[in-house]
Coordinates of C-alpha atoms in Angstrom, one line a residue:
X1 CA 55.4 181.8 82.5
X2 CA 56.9 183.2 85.9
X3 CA 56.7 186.8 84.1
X4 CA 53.4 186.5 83.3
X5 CA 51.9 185.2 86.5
X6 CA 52.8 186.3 90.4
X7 CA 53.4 183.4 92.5
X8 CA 50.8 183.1 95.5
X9 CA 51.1 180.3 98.4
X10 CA 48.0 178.9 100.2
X11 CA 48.0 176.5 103.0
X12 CA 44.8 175.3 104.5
X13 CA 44.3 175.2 108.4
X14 CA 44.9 171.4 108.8
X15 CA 48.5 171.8 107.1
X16 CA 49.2 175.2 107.9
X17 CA 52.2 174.7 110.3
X18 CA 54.1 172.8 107.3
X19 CA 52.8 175.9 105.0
X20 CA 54.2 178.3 106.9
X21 CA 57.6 176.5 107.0
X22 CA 57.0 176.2 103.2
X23 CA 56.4 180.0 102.6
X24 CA 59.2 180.9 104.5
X25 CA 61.5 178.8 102.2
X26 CA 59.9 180.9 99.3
X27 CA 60.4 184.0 101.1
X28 CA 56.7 184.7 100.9
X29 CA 53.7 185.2 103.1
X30 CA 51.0 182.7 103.5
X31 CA 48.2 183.8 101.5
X32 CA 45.4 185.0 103.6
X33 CA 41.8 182.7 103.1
X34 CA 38.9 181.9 105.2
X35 CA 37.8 178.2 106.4
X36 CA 34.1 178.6 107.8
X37 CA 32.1 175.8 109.8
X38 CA 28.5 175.3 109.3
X39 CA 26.1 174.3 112.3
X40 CA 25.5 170.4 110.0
X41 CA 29.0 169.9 109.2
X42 CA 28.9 171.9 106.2
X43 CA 31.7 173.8 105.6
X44 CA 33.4 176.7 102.6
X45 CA 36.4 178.0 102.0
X46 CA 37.6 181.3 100.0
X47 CA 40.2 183.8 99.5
X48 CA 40.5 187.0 100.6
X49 CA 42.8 188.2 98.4
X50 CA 42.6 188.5 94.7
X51 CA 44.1 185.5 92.5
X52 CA 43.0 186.4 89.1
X53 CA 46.3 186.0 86.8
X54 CA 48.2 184.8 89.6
X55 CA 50.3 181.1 90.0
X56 CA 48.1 179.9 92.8
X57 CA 50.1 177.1 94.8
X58 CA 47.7 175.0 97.3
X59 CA 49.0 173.1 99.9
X60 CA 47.0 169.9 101.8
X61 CA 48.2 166.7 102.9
X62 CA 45.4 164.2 102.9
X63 CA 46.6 162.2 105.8
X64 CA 44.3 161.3 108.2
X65 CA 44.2 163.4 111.9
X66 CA 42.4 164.4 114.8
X67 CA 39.8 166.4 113.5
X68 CA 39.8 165.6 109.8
X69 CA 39.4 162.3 108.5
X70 CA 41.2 162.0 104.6
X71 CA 37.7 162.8 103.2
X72 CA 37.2 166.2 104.9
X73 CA 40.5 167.1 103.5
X74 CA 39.9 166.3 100.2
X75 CA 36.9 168.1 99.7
X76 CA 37.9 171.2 101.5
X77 CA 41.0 170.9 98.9
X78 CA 39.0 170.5 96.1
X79 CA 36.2 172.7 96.9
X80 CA 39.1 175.8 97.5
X81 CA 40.8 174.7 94.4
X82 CA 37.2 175.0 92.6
X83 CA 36.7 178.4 94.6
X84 CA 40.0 179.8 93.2
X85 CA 39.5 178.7 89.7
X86 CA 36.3 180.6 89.5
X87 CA 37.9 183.5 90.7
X88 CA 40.3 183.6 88.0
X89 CA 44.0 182.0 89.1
X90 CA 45.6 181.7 85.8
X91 CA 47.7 178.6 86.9
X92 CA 46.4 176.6 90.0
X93 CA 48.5 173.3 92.1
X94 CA 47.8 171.6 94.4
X95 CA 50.9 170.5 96.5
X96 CA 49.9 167.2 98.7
X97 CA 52.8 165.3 99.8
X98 CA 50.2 162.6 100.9
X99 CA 47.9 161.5 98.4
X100 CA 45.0 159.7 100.0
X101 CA 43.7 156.7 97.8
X102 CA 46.7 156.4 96.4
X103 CA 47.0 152.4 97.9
X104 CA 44.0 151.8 95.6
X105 CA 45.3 151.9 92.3
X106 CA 43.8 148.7 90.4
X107 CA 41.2 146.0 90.8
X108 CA 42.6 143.1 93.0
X109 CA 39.2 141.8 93.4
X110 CA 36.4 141.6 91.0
X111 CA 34.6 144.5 91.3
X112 CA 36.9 146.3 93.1
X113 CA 36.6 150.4 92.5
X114 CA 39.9 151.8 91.1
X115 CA 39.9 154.7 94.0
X116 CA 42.9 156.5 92.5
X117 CA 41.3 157.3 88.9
X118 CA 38.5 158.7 91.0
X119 CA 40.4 160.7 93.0
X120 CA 42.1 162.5 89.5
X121 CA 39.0 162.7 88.2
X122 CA 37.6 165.0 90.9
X123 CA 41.1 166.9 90.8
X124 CA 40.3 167.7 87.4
X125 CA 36.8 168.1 87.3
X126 CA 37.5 171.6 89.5
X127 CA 40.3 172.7 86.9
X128 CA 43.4 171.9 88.3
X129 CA 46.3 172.3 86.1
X130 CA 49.0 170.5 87.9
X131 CA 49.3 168.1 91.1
X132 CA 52.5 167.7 93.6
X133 CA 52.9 164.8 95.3
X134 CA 56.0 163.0 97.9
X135 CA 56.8 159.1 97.2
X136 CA 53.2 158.2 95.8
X137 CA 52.6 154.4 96.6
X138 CA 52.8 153.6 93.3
X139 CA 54.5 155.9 90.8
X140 CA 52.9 154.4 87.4
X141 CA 49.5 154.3 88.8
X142 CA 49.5 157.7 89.9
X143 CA 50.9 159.2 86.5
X144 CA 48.6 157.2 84.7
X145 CA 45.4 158.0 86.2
X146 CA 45.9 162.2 85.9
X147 CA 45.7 163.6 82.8
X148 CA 46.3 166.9 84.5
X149 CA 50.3 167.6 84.6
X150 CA 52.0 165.8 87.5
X151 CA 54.8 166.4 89.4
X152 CA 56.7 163.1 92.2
X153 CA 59.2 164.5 94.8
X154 CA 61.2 161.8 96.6
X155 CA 62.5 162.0 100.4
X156 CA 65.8 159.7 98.9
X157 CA 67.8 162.8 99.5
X158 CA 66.6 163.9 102.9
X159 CA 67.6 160.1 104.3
X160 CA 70.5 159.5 102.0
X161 CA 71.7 163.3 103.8
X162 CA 70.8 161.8 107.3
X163 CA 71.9 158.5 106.7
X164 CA 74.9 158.9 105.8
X165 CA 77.1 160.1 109.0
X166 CA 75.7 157.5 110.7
X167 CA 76.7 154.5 108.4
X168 CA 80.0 155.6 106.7
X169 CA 82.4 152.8 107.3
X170 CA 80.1 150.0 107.4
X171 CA 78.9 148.0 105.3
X172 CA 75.4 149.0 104.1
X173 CA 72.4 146.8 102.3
X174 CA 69.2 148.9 101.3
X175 CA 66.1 146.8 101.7
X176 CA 62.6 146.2 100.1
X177 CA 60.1 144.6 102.5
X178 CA 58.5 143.0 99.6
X179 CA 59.4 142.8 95.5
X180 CA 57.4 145.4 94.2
X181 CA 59.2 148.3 96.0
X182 CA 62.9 147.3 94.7
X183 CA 62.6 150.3 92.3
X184 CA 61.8 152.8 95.4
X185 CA 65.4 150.5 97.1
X186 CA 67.1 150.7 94.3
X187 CA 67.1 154.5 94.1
X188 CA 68.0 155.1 97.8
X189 CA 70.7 152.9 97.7
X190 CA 72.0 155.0 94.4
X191 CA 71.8 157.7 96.8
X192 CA 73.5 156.5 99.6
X193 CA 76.5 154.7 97.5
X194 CA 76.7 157.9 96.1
X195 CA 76.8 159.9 99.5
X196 CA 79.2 157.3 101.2
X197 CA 81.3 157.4 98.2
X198 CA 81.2 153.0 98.8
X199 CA 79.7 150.2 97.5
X200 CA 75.6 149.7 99.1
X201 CA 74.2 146.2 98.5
X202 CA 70.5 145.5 97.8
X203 CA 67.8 143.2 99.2
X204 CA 63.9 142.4 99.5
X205 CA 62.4 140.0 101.5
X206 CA 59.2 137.3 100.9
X207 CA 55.7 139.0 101.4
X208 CA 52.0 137.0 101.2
X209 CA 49.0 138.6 101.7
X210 CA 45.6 136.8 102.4
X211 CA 42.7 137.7 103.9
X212 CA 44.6 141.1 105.1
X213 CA 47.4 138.8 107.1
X214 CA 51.2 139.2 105.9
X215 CA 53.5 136.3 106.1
X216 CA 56.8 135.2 104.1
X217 CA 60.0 135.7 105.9
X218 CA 62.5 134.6 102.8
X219 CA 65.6 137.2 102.3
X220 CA 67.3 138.3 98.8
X221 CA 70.5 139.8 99.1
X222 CA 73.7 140.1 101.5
X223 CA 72.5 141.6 105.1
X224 CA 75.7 139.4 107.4
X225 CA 77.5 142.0 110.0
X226 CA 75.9 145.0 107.7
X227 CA 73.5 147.9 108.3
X228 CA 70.1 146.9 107.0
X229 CA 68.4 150.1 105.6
X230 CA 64.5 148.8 105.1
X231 CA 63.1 151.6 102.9
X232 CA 58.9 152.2 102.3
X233 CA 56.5 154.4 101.2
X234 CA 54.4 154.5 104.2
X235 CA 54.3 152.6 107.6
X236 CA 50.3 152.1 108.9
X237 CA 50.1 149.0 111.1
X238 CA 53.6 149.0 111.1
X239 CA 53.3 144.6 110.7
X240 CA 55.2 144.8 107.4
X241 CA 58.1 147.0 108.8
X242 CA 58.8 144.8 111.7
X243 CA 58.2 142.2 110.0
X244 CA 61.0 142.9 108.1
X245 CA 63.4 144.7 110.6
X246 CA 63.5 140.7 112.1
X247 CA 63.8 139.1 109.0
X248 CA 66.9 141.2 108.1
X249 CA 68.2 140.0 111.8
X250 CA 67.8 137.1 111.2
X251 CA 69.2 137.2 107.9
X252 CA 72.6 138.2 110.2
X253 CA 72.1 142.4 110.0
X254 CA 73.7 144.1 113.3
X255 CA 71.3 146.3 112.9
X256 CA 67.8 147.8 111.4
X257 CA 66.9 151.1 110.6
X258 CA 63.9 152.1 108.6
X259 CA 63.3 155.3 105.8
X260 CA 59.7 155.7 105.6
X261 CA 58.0 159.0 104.0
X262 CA 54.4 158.8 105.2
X263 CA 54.5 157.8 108.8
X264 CA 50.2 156.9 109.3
X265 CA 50.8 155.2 112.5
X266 CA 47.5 153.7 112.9
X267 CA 46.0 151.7 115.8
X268 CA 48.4 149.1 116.9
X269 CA 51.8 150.3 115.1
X270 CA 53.0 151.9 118.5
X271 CA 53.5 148.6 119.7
X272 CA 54.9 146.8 116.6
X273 CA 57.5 149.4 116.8
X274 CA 58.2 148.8 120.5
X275 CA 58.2 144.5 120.0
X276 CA 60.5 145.3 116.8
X277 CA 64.6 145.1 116.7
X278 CA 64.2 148.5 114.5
X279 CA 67.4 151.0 116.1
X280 CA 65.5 153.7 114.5
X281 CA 62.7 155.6 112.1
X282 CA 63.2 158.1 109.9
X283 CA 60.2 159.5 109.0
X284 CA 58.9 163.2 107.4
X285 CA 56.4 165.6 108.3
X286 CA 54.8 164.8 105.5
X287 CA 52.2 163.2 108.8
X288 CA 52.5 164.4 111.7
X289 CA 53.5 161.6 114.5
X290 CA 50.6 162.5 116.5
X291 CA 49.3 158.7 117.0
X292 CA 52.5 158.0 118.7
X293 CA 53.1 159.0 122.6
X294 CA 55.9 161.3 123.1
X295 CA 58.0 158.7 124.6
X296 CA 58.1 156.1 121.7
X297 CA 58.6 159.1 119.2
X298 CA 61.9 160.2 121.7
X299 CA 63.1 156.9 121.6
X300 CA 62.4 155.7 117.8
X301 CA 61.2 158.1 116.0
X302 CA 63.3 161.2 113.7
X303 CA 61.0 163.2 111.5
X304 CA 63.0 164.8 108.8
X305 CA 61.7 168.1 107.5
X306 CA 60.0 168.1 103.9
X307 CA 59.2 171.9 103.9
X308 CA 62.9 172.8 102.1
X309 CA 62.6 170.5 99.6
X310 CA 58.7 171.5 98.9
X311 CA 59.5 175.0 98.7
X312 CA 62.5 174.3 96.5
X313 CA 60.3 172.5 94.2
X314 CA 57.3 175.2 94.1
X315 CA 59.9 178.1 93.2
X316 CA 61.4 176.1 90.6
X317 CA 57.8 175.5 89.4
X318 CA 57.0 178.2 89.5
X319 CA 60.0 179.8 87.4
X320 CA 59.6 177.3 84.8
X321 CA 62.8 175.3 85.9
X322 CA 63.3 171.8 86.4
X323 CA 62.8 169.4 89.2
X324 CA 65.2 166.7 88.1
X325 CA 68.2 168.1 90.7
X326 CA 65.6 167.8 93.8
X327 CA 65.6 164.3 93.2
X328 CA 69.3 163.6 91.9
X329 CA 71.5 161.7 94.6
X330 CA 73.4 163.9 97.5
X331 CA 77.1 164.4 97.1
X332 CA 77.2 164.6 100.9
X333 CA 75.3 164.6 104.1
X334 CA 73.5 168.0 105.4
X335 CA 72.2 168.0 109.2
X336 CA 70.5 170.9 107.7
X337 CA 67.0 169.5 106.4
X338 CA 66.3 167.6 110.0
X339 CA 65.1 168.1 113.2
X340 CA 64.5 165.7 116.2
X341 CA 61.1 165.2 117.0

């Protein structure tokens, strides 16, 4: 497939600075395309180069920001993916490391819309062949409502890499804030036994929901005098995470520190995480921090770069190779992948 099609890399305006760190990693240029703004909030996009025959790669993260709510950036996605399939791309991706709607993946209500069917729906509807995605909420949902090919990258090995220096000789529990993400603990704490070359425990705490307020402070597993690692998906109120980060003090941890890939940050999580006993955040750029004020993100925060790992996993894509390494456990910690916000 790779001889037959030339690999071309788009990134649209609201994600280009993590496109440009992407195409670098491939060695290539950003694609060049046009994003126009209409006088009533219209809008169109379009290349200016030719795709025909080409493996078109699309990035767009469908977070949320300060321009764009996760709607604009959806259609603008589809509406280029749609743009580029008329113009002939003989394979077209989309690469979004965050999936909006993903949280709303079944019917916990009567009546409730299924949101992430939808969302696959319109994906295929403008002839996508294949999706990307980073440590969608739920894994199962997600593959089940494409029938386009799918693809889930997981940040494990970017914090099992970070994590690692800073927790060898202690003893180390990887925790779930609630039961129904001890598959997502489970694999990090493969990673980081693996990377520490030592035994990591496992735990999950007690979580209720009603009427949107979280309770349940119950603990699973071993955290006295070790390092609780509280792992998630994505951190929005932040109520859940501190939530938890006390519970595991409580529970005897010396201390909390959190791995979460989608950092939303909205209104009130800035100070959650300053009332919380969390030593630090690891986050990704797969959301920009820009909620936070530059002081909490000094003193909390570490954003951990996604753009290596993407561009790994687009070249191997691309060359009709497999994905299964990019998600395999470290051997050993690389300050290489990070950065300090």
């Amino acid at each position: 497939m790779a001889g037959s099609f030339a690999l071309q890399f788009f990134a649209l305006d609201a994600t280009r600075e993590l496109g440009a760190a992407v195409a670098a990693g491939l060695g290539v240029e950003l694609a060049a395309h046009e994003e126009r703004e209409f006088e009533d909030g219209e809008h169109k996009a379009r290349p200016l180069v030719s795709v025909r025959d080409r493996d078109v790669f699309v990035l767009q993260s469908l977070h949320g920001g300060p321009q764009q709510s996760p709607h604009d950036k959806l259609c603008r996605l589809l509406f280029f993916l749609g743009a580029l399939r008329d113009a002939g791309a003989g394979r077209l991706t989309a690469v979004v490391p965050y999936l909006a709607y993903a949280r709303k993946d079944r019917r916990t209500k009567s009546r409730d819309p299924v949101t992430t069917r939808y969302v696959a729906e319109l994906f295929e509807a403008v002839g996508l062949d294949r999706i990307v995605v980073l440590d969608v909420h739920n894994l199962a949902a997600f593959e089940n409502a494409f029938r386009c090919r799918t693809e889930h990258l997981e940040a494990r090995g970017l914090f099992a890499a970070h994590l690692a220096p800073l927790l060898r000789g202690h003893g180390v529990t990887v925790v779930s804030p609630d039961a129904g993400g001890a598959k997502r603990a489970e694999a990090l704490r493969e990673s980081l036994a693996i990377a520490l070359g030592a035994d990591v425990g496992l735990a999950f705490l007690e979580k209720k929901r009603s009427g949107g307020v979280v309770s349940g402070e119950a603990v699973v597993g071993d955290l006295a005098g070790r390092s609780a690692v509280i792992v998630d998906d994505l951190i929005s109120t932040g109520t859940t995470l501190g939530r938890a980060a006390l519970a595991c003090r409580a529970a005897g941890a010396e201390r909390a520190i959190a791995a979460v890939t989608h950092g939303l940050f909205i209104e009130g999580a800035e100070q959650v995480l300053h009332d919380s006993p969390l030593e630090t955040l690891l986050v990704t750029n797969s959301v920009p921090p820009f909620r936070l004020t530059p002081e909490t993100v000094r003193a909390r925060l570490t954003v951990l770069d996604i753009a290596p790992l993407v561009a790994e996993a687009v070249r191997r894509l691309h060359e009709g190779g497999s994905l299964v390494e990019l998600t395999a456990p470290p051997v050993q910690g690389s300050a290489s992948a990070q950065r300090r916000a």
